[in-house]
mmCIF file of C-alpha atoms in Angstrom:
data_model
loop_
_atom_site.group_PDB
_atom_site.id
_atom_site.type_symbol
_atom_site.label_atom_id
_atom_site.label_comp_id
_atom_site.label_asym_id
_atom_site.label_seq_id
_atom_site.Cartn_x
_atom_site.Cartn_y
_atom_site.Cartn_z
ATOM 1 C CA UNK A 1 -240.466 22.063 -130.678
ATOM 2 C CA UNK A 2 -238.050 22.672 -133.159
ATOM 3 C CA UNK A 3 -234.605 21.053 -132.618
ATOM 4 C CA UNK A 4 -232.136 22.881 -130.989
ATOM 5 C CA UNK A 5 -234.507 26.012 -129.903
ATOM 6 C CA UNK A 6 -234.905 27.639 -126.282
ATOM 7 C CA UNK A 7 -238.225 28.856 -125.098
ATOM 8 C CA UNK A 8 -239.506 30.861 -122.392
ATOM 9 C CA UNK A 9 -243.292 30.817 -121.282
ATOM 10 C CA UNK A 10 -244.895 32.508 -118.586
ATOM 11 C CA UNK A 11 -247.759 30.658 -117.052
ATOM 12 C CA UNK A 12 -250.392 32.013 -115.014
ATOM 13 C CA UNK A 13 -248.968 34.241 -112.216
ATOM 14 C CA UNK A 14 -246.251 32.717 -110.566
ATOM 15 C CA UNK A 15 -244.373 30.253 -113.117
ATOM 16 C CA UNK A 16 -241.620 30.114 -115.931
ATOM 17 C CA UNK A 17 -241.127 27.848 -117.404
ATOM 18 C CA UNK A 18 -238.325 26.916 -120.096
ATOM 19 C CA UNK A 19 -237.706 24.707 -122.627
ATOM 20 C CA UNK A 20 -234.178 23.231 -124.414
ATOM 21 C CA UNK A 21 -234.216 20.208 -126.921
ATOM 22 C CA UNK A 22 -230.341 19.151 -127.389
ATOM 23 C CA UNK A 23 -228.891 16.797 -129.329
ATOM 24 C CA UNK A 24 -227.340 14.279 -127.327
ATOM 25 C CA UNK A 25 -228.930 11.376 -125.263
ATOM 26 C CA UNK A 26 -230.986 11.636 -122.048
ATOM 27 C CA UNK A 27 -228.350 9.727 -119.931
ATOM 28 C CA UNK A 28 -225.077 12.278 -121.336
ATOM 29 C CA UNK A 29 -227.328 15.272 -120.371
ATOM 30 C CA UNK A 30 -228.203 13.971 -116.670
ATOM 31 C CA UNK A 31 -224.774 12.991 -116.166
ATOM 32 C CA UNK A 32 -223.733 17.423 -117.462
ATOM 33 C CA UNK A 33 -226.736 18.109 -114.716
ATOM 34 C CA UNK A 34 -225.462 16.038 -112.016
ATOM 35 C CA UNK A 35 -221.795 15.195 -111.954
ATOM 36 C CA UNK A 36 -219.710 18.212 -110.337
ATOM 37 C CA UNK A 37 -217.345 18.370 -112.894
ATOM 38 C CA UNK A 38 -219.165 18.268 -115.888
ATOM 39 C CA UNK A 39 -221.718 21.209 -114.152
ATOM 40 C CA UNK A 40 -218.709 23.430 -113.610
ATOM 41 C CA UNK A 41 -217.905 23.565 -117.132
ATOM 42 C CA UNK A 42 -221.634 24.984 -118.275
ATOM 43 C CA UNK A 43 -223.902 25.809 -116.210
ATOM 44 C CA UNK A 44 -224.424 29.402 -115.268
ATOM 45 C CA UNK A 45 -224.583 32.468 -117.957
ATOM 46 C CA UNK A 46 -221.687 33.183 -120.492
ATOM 47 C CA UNK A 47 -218.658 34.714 -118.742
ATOM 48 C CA UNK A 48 -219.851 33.334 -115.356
ATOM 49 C CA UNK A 49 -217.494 30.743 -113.806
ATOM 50 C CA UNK A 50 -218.595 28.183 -111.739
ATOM 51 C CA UNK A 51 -217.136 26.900 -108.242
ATOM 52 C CA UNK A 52 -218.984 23.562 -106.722
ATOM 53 C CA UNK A 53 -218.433 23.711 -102.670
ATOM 54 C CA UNK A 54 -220.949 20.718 -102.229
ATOM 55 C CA UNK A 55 -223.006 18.338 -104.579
ATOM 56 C CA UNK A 56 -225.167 15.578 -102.885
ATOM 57 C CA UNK A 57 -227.180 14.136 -105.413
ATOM 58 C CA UNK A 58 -229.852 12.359 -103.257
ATOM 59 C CA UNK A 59 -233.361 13.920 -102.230
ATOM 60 C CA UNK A 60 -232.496 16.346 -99.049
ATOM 61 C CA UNK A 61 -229.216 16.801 -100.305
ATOM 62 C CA UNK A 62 -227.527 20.236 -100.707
ATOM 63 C CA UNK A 63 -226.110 21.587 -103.892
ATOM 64 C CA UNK A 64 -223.325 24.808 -102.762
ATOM 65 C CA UNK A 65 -222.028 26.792 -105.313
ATOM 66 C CA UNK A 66 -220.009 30.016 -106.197
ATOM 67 C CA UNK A 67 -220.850 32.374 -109.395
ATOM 68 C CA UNK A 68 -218.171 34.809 -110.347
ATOM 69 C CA UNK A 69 -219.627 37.847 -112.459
ATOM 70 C CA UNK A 70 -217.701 39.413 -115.371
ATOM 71 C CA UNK A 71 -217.498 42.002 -113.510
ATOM 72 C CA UNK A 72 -215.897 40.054 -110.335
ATOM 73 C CA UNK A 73 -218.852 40.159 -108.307
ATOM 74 C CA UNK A 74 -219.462 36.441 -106.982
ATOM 75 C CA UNK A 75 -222.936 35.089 -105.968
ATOM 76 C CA UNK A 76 -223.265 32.067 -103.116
ATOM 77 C CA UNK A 77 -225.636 29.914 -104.403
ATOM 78 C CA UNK A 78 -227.657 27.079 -102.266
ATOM 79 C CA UNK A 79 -230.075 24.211 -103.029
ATOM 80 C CA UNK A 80 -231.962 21.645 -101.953
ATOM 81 C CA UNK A 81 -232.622 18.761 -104.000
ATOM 82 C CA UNK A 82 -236.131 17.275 -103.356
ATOM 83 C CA UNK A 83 -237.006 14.785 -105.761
ATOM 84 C CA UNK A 84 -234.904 12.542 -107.910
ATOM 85 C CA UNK A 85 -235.452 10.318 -110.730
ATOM 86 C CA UNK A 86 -232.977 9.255 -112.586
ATOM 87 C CA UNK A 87 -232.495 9.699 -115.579
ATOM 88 C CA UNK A 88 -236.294 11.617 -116.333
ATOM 89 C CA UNK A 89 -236.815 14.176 -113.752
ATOM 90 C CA UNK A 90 -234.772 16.751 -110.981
ATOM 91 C CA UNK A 91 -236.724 19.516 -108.313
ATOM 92 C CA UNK A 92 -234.998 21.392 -106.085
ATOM 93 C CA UNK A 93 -235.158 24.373 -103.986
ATOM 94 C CA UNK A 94 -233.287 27.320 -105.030
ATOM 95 C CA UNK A 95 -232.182 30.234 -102.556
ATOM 96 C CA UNK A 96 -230.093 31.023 -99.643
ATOM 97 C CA UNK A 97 -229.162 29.919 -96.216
ATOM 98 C CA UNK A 98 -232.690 32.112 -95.432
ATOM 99 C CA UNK A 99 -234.963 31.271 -97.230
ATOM 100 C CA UNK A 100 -236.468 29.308 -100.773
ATOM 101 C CA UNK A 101 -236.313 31.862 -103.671
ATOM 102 C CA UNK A 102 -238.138 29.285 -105.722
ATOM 103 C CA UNK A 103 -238.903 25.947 -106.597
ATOM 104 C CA UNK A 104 -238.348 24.105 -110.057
ATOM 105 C CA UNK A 105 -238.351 20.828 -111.455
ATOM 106 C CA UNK A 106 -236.671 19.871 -114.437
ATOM 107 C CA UNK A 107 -237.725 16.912 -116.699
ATOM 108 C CA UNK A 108 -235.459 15.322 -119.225
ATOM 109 C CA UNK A 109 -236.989 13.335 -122.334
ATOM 110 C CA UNK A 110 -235.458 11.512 -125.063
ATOM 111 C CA UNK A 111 -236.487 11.318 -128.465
ATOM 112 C CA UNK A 112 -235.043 9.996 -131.424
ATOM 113 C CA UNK A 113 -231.658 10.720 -130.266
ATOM 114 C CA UNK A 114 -232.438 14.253 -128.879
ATOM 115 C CA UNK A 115 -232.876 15.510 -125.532
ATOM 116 C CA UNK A 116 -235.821 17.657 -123.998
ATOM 117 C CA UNK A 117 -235.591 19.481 -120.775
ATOM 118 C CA UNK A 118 -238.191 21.381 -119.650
ATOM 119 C CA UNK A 119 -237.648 23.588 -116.323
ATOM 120 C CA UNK A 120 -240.653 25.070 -114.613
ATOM 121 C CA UNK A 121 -239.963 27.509 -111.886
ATOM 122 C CA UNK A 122 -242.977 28.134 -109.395
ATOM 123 C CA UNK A 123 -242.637 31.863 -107.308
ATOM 124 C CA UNK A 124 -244.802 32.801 -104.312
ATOM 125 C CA UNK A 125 -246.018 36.099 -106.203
ATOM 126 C CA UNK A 126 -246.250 37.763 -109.703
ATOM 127 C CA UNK A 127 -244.302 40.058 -108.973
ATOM 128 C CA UNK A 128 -241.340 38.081 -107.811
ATOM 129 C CA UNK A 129 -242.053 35.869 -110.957
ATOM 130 C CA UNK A 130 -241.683 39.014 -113.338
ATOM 131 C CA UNK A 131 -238.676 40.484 -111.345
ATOM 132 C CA UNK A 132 -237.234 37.038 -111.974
ATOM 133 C CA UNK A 133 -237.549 36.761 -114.834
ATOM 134 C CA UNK A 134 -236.081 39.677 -116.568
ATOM 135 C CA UNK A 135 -232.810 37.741 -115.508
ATOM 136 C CA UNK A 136 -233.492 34.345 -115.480
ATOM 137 C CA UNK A 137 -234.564 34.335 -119.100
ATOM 138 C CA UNK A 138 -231.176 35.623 -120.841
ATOM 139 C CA UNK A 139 -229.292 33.504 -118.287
ATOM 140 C CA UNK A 140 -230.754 30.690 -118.696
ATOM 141 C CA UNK A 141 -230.470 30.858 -122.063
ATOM 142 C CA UNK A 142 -226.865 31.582 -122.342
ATOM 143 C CA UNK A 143 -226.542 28.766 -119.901
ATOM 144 C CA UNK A 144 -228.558 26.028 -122.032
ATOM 145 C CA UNK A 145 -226.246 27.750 -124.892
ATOM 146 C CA UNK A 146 -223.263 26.162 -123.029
ATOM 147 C CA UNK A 147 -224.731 22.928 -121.782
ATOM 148 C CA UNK A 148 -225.564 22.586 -126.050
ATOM 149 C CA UNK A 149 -222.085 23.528 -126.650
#
């Protein structure tokens, strides 16, 4: 992968997965992923702010979170972290107080001074996947734009 690029692959039916190489070390960008204060200042697409409610980093713990749109329209977020290892690899559950929208696991590798993370998000249908996608690939972009920045 060439430094500093974003990918987005769709594999099979039901995943997406994306890929960010950064330069910074693996411990600086697992401490932006997974202290509250640092995550409020990226994550989430450009013009999106960011409100932490709750952030229990250990497996079975609950990640809470507010999105404010551009346009003012804010988004309650919810997830479920379910496996932790620190510093190489993050999977959670992502969706509501209702039900899992999706899975993903993130995996963070170092190299020569730069940072790989590679996010694969698994959907229970195609058709979710695709739907999902036509968001989740700008955003996420825009997002790993910030984390970069």
């Amino acid at each position: 992968m060439e430094q500093g690029t974003f990918t987005c692959e769709k594999l099979g039916d039901l995943q997406l997965r994306f890929t960010k190489r950064v330069k910074a070390p693996r411990a600086l960008v697992w401490r932006a992923h997974t202290e509250p204060t640092l995550l409020a200042q990226w994550w989430g697409p450009e013009g999106f702010s960011h409100v932490n409610e709750a952030f229990e980093l250990k497996v079975g713990g609950i990640w809470k979170f507010l999105f404010k749109a551009p346009d003012g329209t804010v988004y309650q977020e919810l997830i479920r972290l379910t496996e932790i290892k620190e510093p190489e690899l993050m999977a959670l559950d992502h969706g509501d107080f209702e039900r899992v929208h999706f899975k993903v696991r993130t995996e963070f590798a170092e190299s020569d001074g730069w940072t790989t993370i590679s996010t694969l998000m698994n959907f229970a249908s195609k058709e979710v996947r695709d739907e999902t996608a036509k968001h989740a690939e700008p955003g996420h972009a825009s997002t790993m734009g910030r984390l970069e920045a």
